[in-house]
Amino acid sequence: NSLGAVYETLDGELCQKKALSCYQQAYEMQQKLDEEEASLESKRRLSNCMRNMAGAYSIKKTRKDKEKAVFLYQEVCRIREKLADIKASAGARKSLAIAYISLGNLYIENKSQKELDLAVELYEKAYTIRKTLAEELKTSGRRRQLSAICYSLGKAYRLYQEEEYYEKALVYLGMDLKLSEQINKELKTAASENSLAQSHMAMGMIM
């Protein structure tokens, strides 16, 4: 996995192929370990291998590769749902939210009505998780994560034509803007200022 991550940072189709090959080898090894151990930790590591493979497939151009990425992310979501149900830890729920968002992002790219609906459903699940996590521990990091999913939901709802979805877009982008203002007031960093500017821009474009 680590070697694959290095290849993935390099430009060129050959490096991307090598990255995917490394991820596939890691997945096959972890799959055998999971069959032997069948533990929660082995399941978590297996889902990480699948996530890496899905990410590598998702940057490719062909529809077949995109479909492989979707399938793998679906499996990651399935495994992480089980882990979150059993462990119920903040880490397990955080990982599940990330998996929902990654799969939702892939659906958004395809731009069909059906896949837009699926993306929104996944984003809503991620929002629920991140909202709960932000309420449990009131840190700027968790508020940033909540702000990010609010932004994604607002942009997704804006893709619908119906008025009711426009209203939902306003609500979520409004929440993103409020959170970004709070975070920037606390941190006053270049990153927080950039996020705030992005939130203002998104709200300005929809008004």
PDB file of C-alpha atoms in Angstrom:
ATOM      1  CA  ASN A   1       0.000   0.000   0.000  1.00  0.00           C
ATOM      2  CA  SER A   2       2.775   2.456   0.898  1.00  0.00           C
ATOM      3  CA  LEU A   3       4.651   1.819  -2.352  1.00  0.00           C
ATOM      4  CA  GLY A   4       1.411   2.209  -4.295  1.00  0.00           C
ATOM      5  CA  ALA A   5       0.807   5.557  -2.609  1.00  0.00           C
ATOM      6  CA  VAL A   6       4.266   6.728  -3.732  1.00  0.00           C
ATOM      7  CA  TYR A   7       3.609   5.716  -7.345  1.00  0.00           C
ATOM      8  CA  GLU A   8       0.226   7.433  -7.219  1.00  0.00           C
ATOM      9  CA  THR A   9       1.852  10.790  -6.451  1.00  0.00           C
ATOM     10  CA  LEU A  10       3.969  10.550  -9.616  1.00  0.00           C
ATOM     11  CA  ASP A  11       2.844  11.669 -13.048  1.00  0.00           C
ATOM     12  CA  GLY A  12       2.450   9.317 -15.966  1.00  0.00           C
ATOM     13  CA  GLU A  13       0.262   6.393 -16.919  1.00  0.00           C
ATOM     14  CA  LEU A  14       3.005   3.853 -16.113  1.00  0.00           C
ATOM     15  CA  CYS A  15       3.250   5.099 -12.508  1.00  0.00           C
ATOM     16  CA  GLN A  16      -0.516   4.904 -12.124  1.00  0.00           C
ATOM     17  CA  LYS A  17      -0.485   1.319 -13.416  1.00  0.00           C
ATOM     18  CA  LYS A  18       2.262   0.441 -10.945  1.00  0.00           C
ATOM     19  CA  ALA A  19       0.272   2.040  -8.130  1.00  0.00           C
ATOM     20  CA  LEU A  20      -2.784  -0.038  -8.979  1.00  0.00           C
ATOM     21  CA  SER A  21      -0.651  -3.193  -9.231  1.00  0.00           C
ATOM     22  CA  CYS A  22       0.781  -2.557  -5.746  1.00  0.00           C
ATOM     23  CA  TYR A  23      -2.696  -1.982  -4.333  1.00  0.00           C
ATOM     24  CA  GLN A  24      -3.969  -5.177  -5.923  1.00  0.00           C
ATOM     25  CA  GLN A  25      -1.107  -7.200  -4.451  1.00  0.00           C
ATOM     26  CA  ALA A  26      -1.733  -5.684  -1.026  1.00  0.00           C
ATOM     27  CA  TYR A  27      -5.435  -6.508  -1.340  1.00  0.00           C
ATOM     28  CA  GLU A  28      -4.755 -10.144  -2.254  1.00  0.00           C
ATOM     29  CA  MET A  29      -2.383 -10.531   0.696  1.00  0.00           C
ATOM     30  CA  GLN A  30      -4.822  -8.893   3.097  1.00  0.00           C
ATOM     31  CA  GLN A  31      -7.694 -10.995   1.769  1.00  0.00           C
ATOM     32  CA  LYS A  32      -5.780 -14.166   2.712  1.00  0.00           C
ATOM     33  CA  LEU A  33      -4.996 -12.745   6.151  1.00  0.00           C
ATOM     34  CA  ASP A  34      -8.628 -11.838   6.657  1.00  0.00           C
ATOM     35  CA  GLU A  35      -9.705 -15.380   5.798  1.00  0.00           C
ATOM     36  CA  GLU A  36      -7.314 -16.634   8.479  1.00  0.00           C
ATOM     37  CA  GLU A  37      -7.987 -14.040  11.176  1.00  0.00           C
ATOM     38  CA  ALA A  38     -11.551 -12.902  10.495  1.00  0.00           C
ATOM     39  CA  SER A  39     -11.009 -10.094  13.027  1.00  0.00           C
ATOM     40  CA  LEU A  40     -12.334  -6.534  13.073  1.00  0.00           C
ATOM     41  CA  GLU A  41      -8.825  -5.214  12.486  1.00  0.00           C
ATOM     42  CA  SER A  42      -8.288  -7.473   9.463  1.00  0.00           C
ATOM     43  CA  LYS A  43     -11.632  -6.277   8.062  1.00  0.00           C
ATOM     44  CA  ARG A  44     -10.558  -2.662   8.570  1.00  0.00           C
ATOM     45  CA  ARG A  45      -7.260  -3.263   6.767  1.00  0.00           C
ATOM     46  CA  LEU A  46      -9.078  -5.059   3.961  1.00  0.00           C
ATOM     47  CA  SER A  47     -11.405  -2.091   3.481  1.00  0.00           C
ATOM     48  CA  ASN A  48      -8.362   0.214   3.327  1.00  0.00           C
ATOM     49  CA  CYS A  49      -6.853  -1.929   0.548  1.00  0.00           C
ATOM     50  CA  MET A  50     -10.130  -1.797  -1.372  1.00  0.00           C
ATOM     51  CA  ARG A  51     -10.355   1.962  -0.855  1.00  0.00           C
ATOM     52  CA  ASN A  52      -6.888   2.420  -2.346  1.00  0.00           C
ATOM     53  CA  MET A  53      -7.783   0.291  -5.358  1.00  0.00           C
ATOM     54  CA  ALA A  54     -11.028   2.210  -5.826  1.00  0.00           C
ATOM     55  CA  GLY A  55      -9.159   5.508  -5.755  1.00  0.00           C
ATOM     56  CA  ALA A  56      -6.728   4.269  -8.406  1.00  0.00           C
ATOM     57  CA  TYR A  57      -9.547   3.068 -10.666  1.00  0.00           C
ATOM     58  CA  SER A  58     -11.568   6.263 -10.178  1.00  0.00           C
ATOM     59  CA  ILE A  59      -8.917   8.492 -11.800  1.00  0.00           C
ATOM     60  CA  LYS A  60      -8.922   6.409 -14.984  1.00  0.00           C
ATOM     61  CA  LYS A  61     -10.970   7.474 -18.001  1.00  0.00           C
ATOM     62  CA  THR A  62     -12.872   4.377 -19.124  1.00  0.00           C
ATOM     63  CA  ARG A  63     -16.378   3.563 -17.960  1.00  0.00           C
ATOM     64  CA  LYS A  64     -15.260   0.031 -17.077  1.00  0.00           C
ATOM     65  CA  ASP A  65     -12.657   1.400 -14.651  1.00  0.00           C
ATOM     66  CA  LYS A  66     -15.218   3.779 -13.148  1.00  0.00           C
ATOM     67  CA  GLU A  67     -17.593   0.859 -12.620  1.00  0.00           C
ATOM     68  CA  LYS A  68     -14.818  -1.069 -10.837  1.00  0.00           C
ATOM     69  CA  ALA A  69     -14.238   1.942  -8.603  1.00  0.00           C
ATOM     70  CA  VAL A  70     -17.946   2.146  -7.770  1.00  0.00           C
ATOM     71  CA  PHE A  71     -18.095  -1.573  -6.946  1.00  0.00           C
ATOM     72  CA  LEU A  72     -15.046  -1.343  -4.678  1.00  0.00           C
ATOM     73  CA  TYR A  73     -16.332   1.730  -2.853  1.00  0.00           C
ATOM     74  CA  GLN A  74     -19.667  -0.028  -2.361  1.00  0.00           C
ATOM     75  CA  GLU A  75     -17.803  -2.914  -0.730  1.00  0.00           C
ATOM     76  CA  VAL A  76     -15.822  -0.481   1.429  1.00  0.00           C
ATOM     77  CA  CYS A  77     -19.092   1.078   2.596  1.00  0.00           C
ATOM     78  CA  ARG A  78     -20.551  -2.354   3.352  1.00  0.00           C
ATOM     79  CA  ILE A  79     -17.549  -3.397   5.465  1.00  0.00           C
ATOM     80  CA  ARG A  80     -17.296  -0.081   7.269  1.00  0.00           C
ATOM     81  CA  GLU A  81     -21.005  -0.071   8.056  1.00  0.00           C
ATOM     82  CA  LYS A  82     -20.530  -3.367   9.860  1.00  0.00           C
ATOM     83  CA  LEU A  83     -17.453  -2.081  11.677  1.00  0.00           C
ATOM     84  CA  ALA A  84     -19.263   1.087  12.752  1.00  0.00           C
ATOM     85  CA  ASP A  85     -22.224  -0.961  14.009  1.00  0.00           C
ATOM     86  CA  ILE A  86     -19.958  -3.224  16.068  1.00  0.00           C
ATOM     87  CA  LYS A  87     -17.361  -0.761  17.328  1.00  0.00           C
ATOM     88  CA  ALA A  88     -19.380   2.495  17.258  1.00  0.00           C
ATOM     89  CA  SER A  89     -16.112   4.387  17.831  1.00  0.00           C
ATOM     90  CA  ALA A  90     -15.511   7.869  16.478  1.00  0.00           C
ATOM     91  CA  GLY A  91     -12.796   6.493  14.192  1.00  0.00           C
ATOM     92  CA  ALA A  92     -15.055   3.826  12.700  1.00  0.00           C
ATOM     93  CA  ARG A  93     -17.851   6.324  12.078  1.00  0.00           C
ATOM     94  CA  LYS A  94     -15.438   8.868  10.616  1.00  0.00           C
ATOM     95  CA  SER A  95     -14.103   6.242   8.195  1.00  0.00           C
ATOM     96  CA  LEU A  96     -17.639   5.306   7.196  1.00  0.00           C
ATOM     97  CA  ALA A  97     -18.487   8.937   6.440  1.00  0.00           C
ATOM     98  CA  ILE A  98     -15.405   9.206   4.217  1.00  0.00           C
ATOM     99  CA  ALA A  99     -16.436   6.055   2.351  1.00  0.00           C
ATOM    100  CA  TYR A 100     -19.951   7.442   1.776  1.00  0.00           C
ATOM    101  CA  ILE A 101     -18.492  10.690   0.435  1.00  0.00           C
ATOM    102  CA  SER A 102     -15.997   8.939  -1.857  1.00  0.00           C
ATOM    103  CA  LEU A 103     -18.753   6.838  -3.422  1.00  0.00           C
ATOM    104  CA  GLY A 104     -21.033   9.861  -3.649  1.00  0.00           C
ATOM    105  CA  ASN A 105     -18.344  11.816  -5.473  1.00  0.00           C
ATOM    106  CA  LEU A 106     -18.116   9.083  -8.102  1.00  0.00           C
ATOM    107  CA  TYR A 107     -21.877   9.106  -8.622  1.00  0.00           C
ATOM    108  CA  ILE A 108     -21.864  12.898  -9.001  1.00  0.00           C
ATOM    109  CA  GLU A 109     -19.308  12.647 -11.817  1.00  0.00           C
ATOM    110  CA  ASN A 110     -21.669  10.583 -13.980  1.00  0.00           C
ATOM    111  CA  LYS A 111     -24.339  13.305 -13.880  1.00  0.00           C
ATOM    112  CA  SER A 112     -27.372  11.077 -14.399  1.00  0.00           C
ATOM    113  CA  GLN A 113     -30.544  11.721 -12.381  1.00  0.00           C
ATOM    114  CA  LYS A 114     -30.417   8.289 -10.756  1.00  0.00           C
ATOM    115  CA  GLU A 115     -26.793   8.655  -9.706  1.00  0.00           C
ATOM    116  CA  LEU A 116     -27.375  12.192  -8.454  1.00  0.00           C
ATOM    117  CA  ASP A 117     -30.093  10.786  -6.190  1.00  0.00           C
ATOM    118  CA  LEU A 118     -27.686   8.112  -4.941  1.00  0.00           C
ATOM    119  CA  ALA A 119     -24.963  10.690  -4.313  1.00  0.00           C
ATOM    120  CA  VAL A 120     -27.292  12.903  -2.288  1.00  0.00           C
ATOM    121  CA  GLU A 121     -28.442   9.916  -0.234  1.00  0.00           C
ATOM    122  CA  LEU A 122     -24.822   9.057   0.597  1.00  0.00           C
ATOM    123  CA  TYR A 123     -23.943  12.679   1.378  1.00  0.00           C
ATOM    124  CA  GLU A 124     -26.944  12.881   3.726  1.00  0.00           C
ATOM    125  CA  LYS A 125     -25.698   9.785   5.579  1.00  0.00           C
ATOM    126  CA  ALA A 126     -22.230  11.312   5.860  1.00  0.00           C
ATOM    127  CA  TYR A 127     -23.766  14.573   7.091  1.00  0.00           C
ATOM    128  CA  THR A 128     -25.659  12.759   9.847  1.00  0.00           C
ATOM    129  CA  ILE A 129     -22.469  11.055  11.021  1.00  0.00           C
ATOM    130  CA  ARG A 130     -20.360  14.202  10.929  1.00  0.00           C
ATOM    131  CA  LYS A 131     -23.036  16.267  12.671  1.00  0.00           C
ATOM    132  CA  THR A 132     -23.113  13.745  15.515  1.00  0.00           C
ATOM    133  CA  LEU A 133     -19.312  13.642  15.731  1.00  0.00           C
ATOM    134  CA  ALA A 134     -19.137  17.457  15.824  1.00  0.00           C
ATOM    135  CA  GLU A 135     -21.668  17.520  18.651  1.00  0.00           C
ATOM    136  CA  GLU A 136     -19.741  14.885  20.620  1.00  0.00           C
ATOM    137  CA  LEU A 137     -16.432  16.729  20.416  1.00  0.00           C
ATOM    138  CA  LYS A 138     -16.586  20.418  19.582  1.00  0.00           C
ATOM    139  CA  THR A 139     -13.248  20.886  17.797  1.00  0.00           C
ATOM    140  CA  SER A 140     -12.440  22.991  14.748  1.00  0.00           C
ATOM    141  CA  GLY A 141     -11.366  19.823  12.933  1.00  0.00           C
ATOM    142  CA  ARG A 142     -14.756  18.179  13.295  1.00  0.00           C
ATOM    143  CA  ARG A 143     -16.533  21.390  12.384  1.00  0.00           C
ATOM    144  CA  ARG A 144     -14.372  21.595   9.255  1.00  0.00           C
ATOM    145  CA  GLN A 145     -15.464  18.090   8.284  1.00  0.00           C
ATOM    146  CA  LEU A 146     -19.105  19.021   8.892  1.00  0.00           C
ATOM    147  CA  SER A 147     -18.656  22.209   6.881  1.00  0.00           C
ATOM    148  CA  ALA A 148     -17.184  20.227   3.959  1.00  0.00           C
ATOM    149  CA  ILE A 149     -20.137  17.846   3.713  1.00  0.00           C
ATOM    150  CA  CYS A 150     -22.588  20.753   3.996  1.00  0.00           C
ATOM    151  CA  TYR A 151     -20.795  22.340   1.050  1.00  0.00           C
ATOM    152  CA  SER A 152     -20.988  19.111  -0.974  1.00  0.00           C
ATOM    153  CA  LEU A 153     -24.688  18.681  -0.189  1.00  0.00           C
ATOM    154  CA  GLY A 154     -25.439  22.266  -1.135  1.00  0.00           C
ATOM    155  CA  LYS A 155     -23.652  21.909  -4.480  1.00  0.00           C
ATOM    156  CA  ALA A 156     -25.380  18.571  -5.135  1.00  0.00           C
ATOM    157  CA  TYR A 157     -28.880  19.887  -4.410  1.00  0.00           C
ATOM    158  CA  ARG A 158     -28.167  22.837  -6.711  1.00  0.00           C
ATOM    159  CA  LEU A 159     -27.915  20.363  -9.626  1.00  0.00           C
ATOM    160  CA  TYR A 160     -31.643  19.638  -9.333  1.00  0.00           C
ATOM    161  CA  GLN A 161     -34.087  21.859 -11.209  1.00  0.00           C
ATOM    162  CA  GLU A 162     -36.999  21.784  -8.747  1.00  0.00           C
ATOM    163  CA  GLU A 163     -37.544  24.710  -6.374  1.00  0.00           C
ATOM    164  CA  GLU A 164     -37.660  22.500  -3.263  1.00  0.00           C
ATOM    165  CA  TYR A 165     -34.099  21.342  -3.905  1.00  0.00           C
ATOM    166  CA  TYR A 166     -32.952  24.916  -4.411  1.00  0.00           C
ATOM    167  CA  GLU A 167     -34.198  25.660  -0.908  1.00  0.00           C
ATOM    168  CA  LYS A 168     -32.241  22.694   0.457  1.00  0.00           C
ATOM    169  CA  ALA A 169     -29.144  23.919  -1.349  1.00  0.00           C
ATOM    170  CA  LEU A 170     -29.536  27.279   0.364  1.00  0.00           C
ATOM    171  CA  VAL A 171     -29.879  25.632   3.770  1.00  0.00           C
ATOM    172  CA  TYR A 172     -26.746  23.510   3.454  1.00  0.00           C
ATOM    173  CA  LEU A 173     -24.616  26.226   1.871  1.00  0.00           C
ATOM    174  CA  GLY A 174     -25.807  28.547   4.620  1.00  0.00           C
ATOM    175  CA  MET A 175     -24.654  26.050   7.256  1.00  0.00           C
ATOM    176  CA  ASP A 176     -21.317  25.697   5.479  1.00  0.00           C
ATOM    177  CA  LEU A 177     -20.862  29.471   5.459  1.00  0.00           C
ATOM    178  CA  LYS A 178     -21.727  29.818   9.146  1.00  0.00           C
ATOM    179  CA  LEU A 179     -19.321  27.051  10.132  1.00  0.00           C
ATOM    180  CA  SER A 180     -16.569  28.476   7.919  1.00  0.00           C
ATOM    181  CA  GLU A 181     -16.998  31.877   9.590  1.00  0.00           C
ATOM    182  CA  GLN A 182     -16.736  30.323  13.053  1.00  0.00           C
ATOM    183  CA  ILE A 183     -13.662  28.296  12.127  1.00  0.00           C
ATOM    184  CA  ASN A 184     -11.897  31.253  10.516  1.00  0.00           C
ATOM    185  CA  LYS A 185     -12.646  33.428  13.538  1.00  0.00           C
ATOM    186  CA  GLU A 186     -10.945  30.843  15.747  1.00  0.00           C
ATOM    187  CA  LEU A 187      -7.998  29.852  13.555  1.00  0.00           C
ATOM    188  CA  LYS A 188      -7.318  32.830  11.273  1.00  0.00           C
ATOM    189  CA  THR A 189      -5.093  30.765   8.995  1.00  0.00           C
ATOM    190  CA  ALA A 190      -4.629  30.913   5.225  1.00  0.00           C
ATOM    191  CA  ALA A 191      -6.516  27.614   4.908  1.00  0.00           C
ATOM    192  CA  SER A 192      -9.476  28.798   6.987  1.00  0.00           C
ATOM    193  CA  GLU A 193      -9.632  32.072   5.057  1.00  0.00           C
ATOM    194  CA  ASN A 194      -9.559  30.177   1.768  1.00  0.00           C
ATOM    195  CA  SER A 195     -12.402  27.913   2.943  1.00  0.00           C
ATOM    196  CA  LEU A 196     -14.417  30.937   3.987  1.00  0.00           C
ATOM    197  CA  ALA A 197     -13.868  32.582   0.597  1.00  0.00           C
ATOM    198  CA  GLN A 198     -15.007  29.383  -1.127  1.00  0.00           C
ATOM    199  CA  SER A 199     -18.143  29.298   1.038  1.00  0.00           C
ATOM    200  CA  HIS A 200     -18.970  32.938   0.213  1.00  0.00           C
ATOM    201  CA  MET A 201     -18.445  32.228  -3.489  1.00  0.00           C
ATOM    202  CA  ALA A 202     -20.755  29.197  -3.430  1.00  0.00           C
ATOM    203  CA  MET A 203     -23.463  31.136  -1.630  1.00  0.00           C
ATOM    204  CA  GLY A 204     -23.045  34.095  -3.987  1.00  0.00           C
ATOM    205  CA  MET A 205     -23.447  31.889  -7.062  1.00  0.00           C
ATOM    206  CA  ILE A 206     -26.715  30.420  -5.855  1.00  0.00           C
ATOM    207  CA  MET A 207     -28.363  33.686  -4.754  1.00  0.00           C
TER     208      MET A 207
END
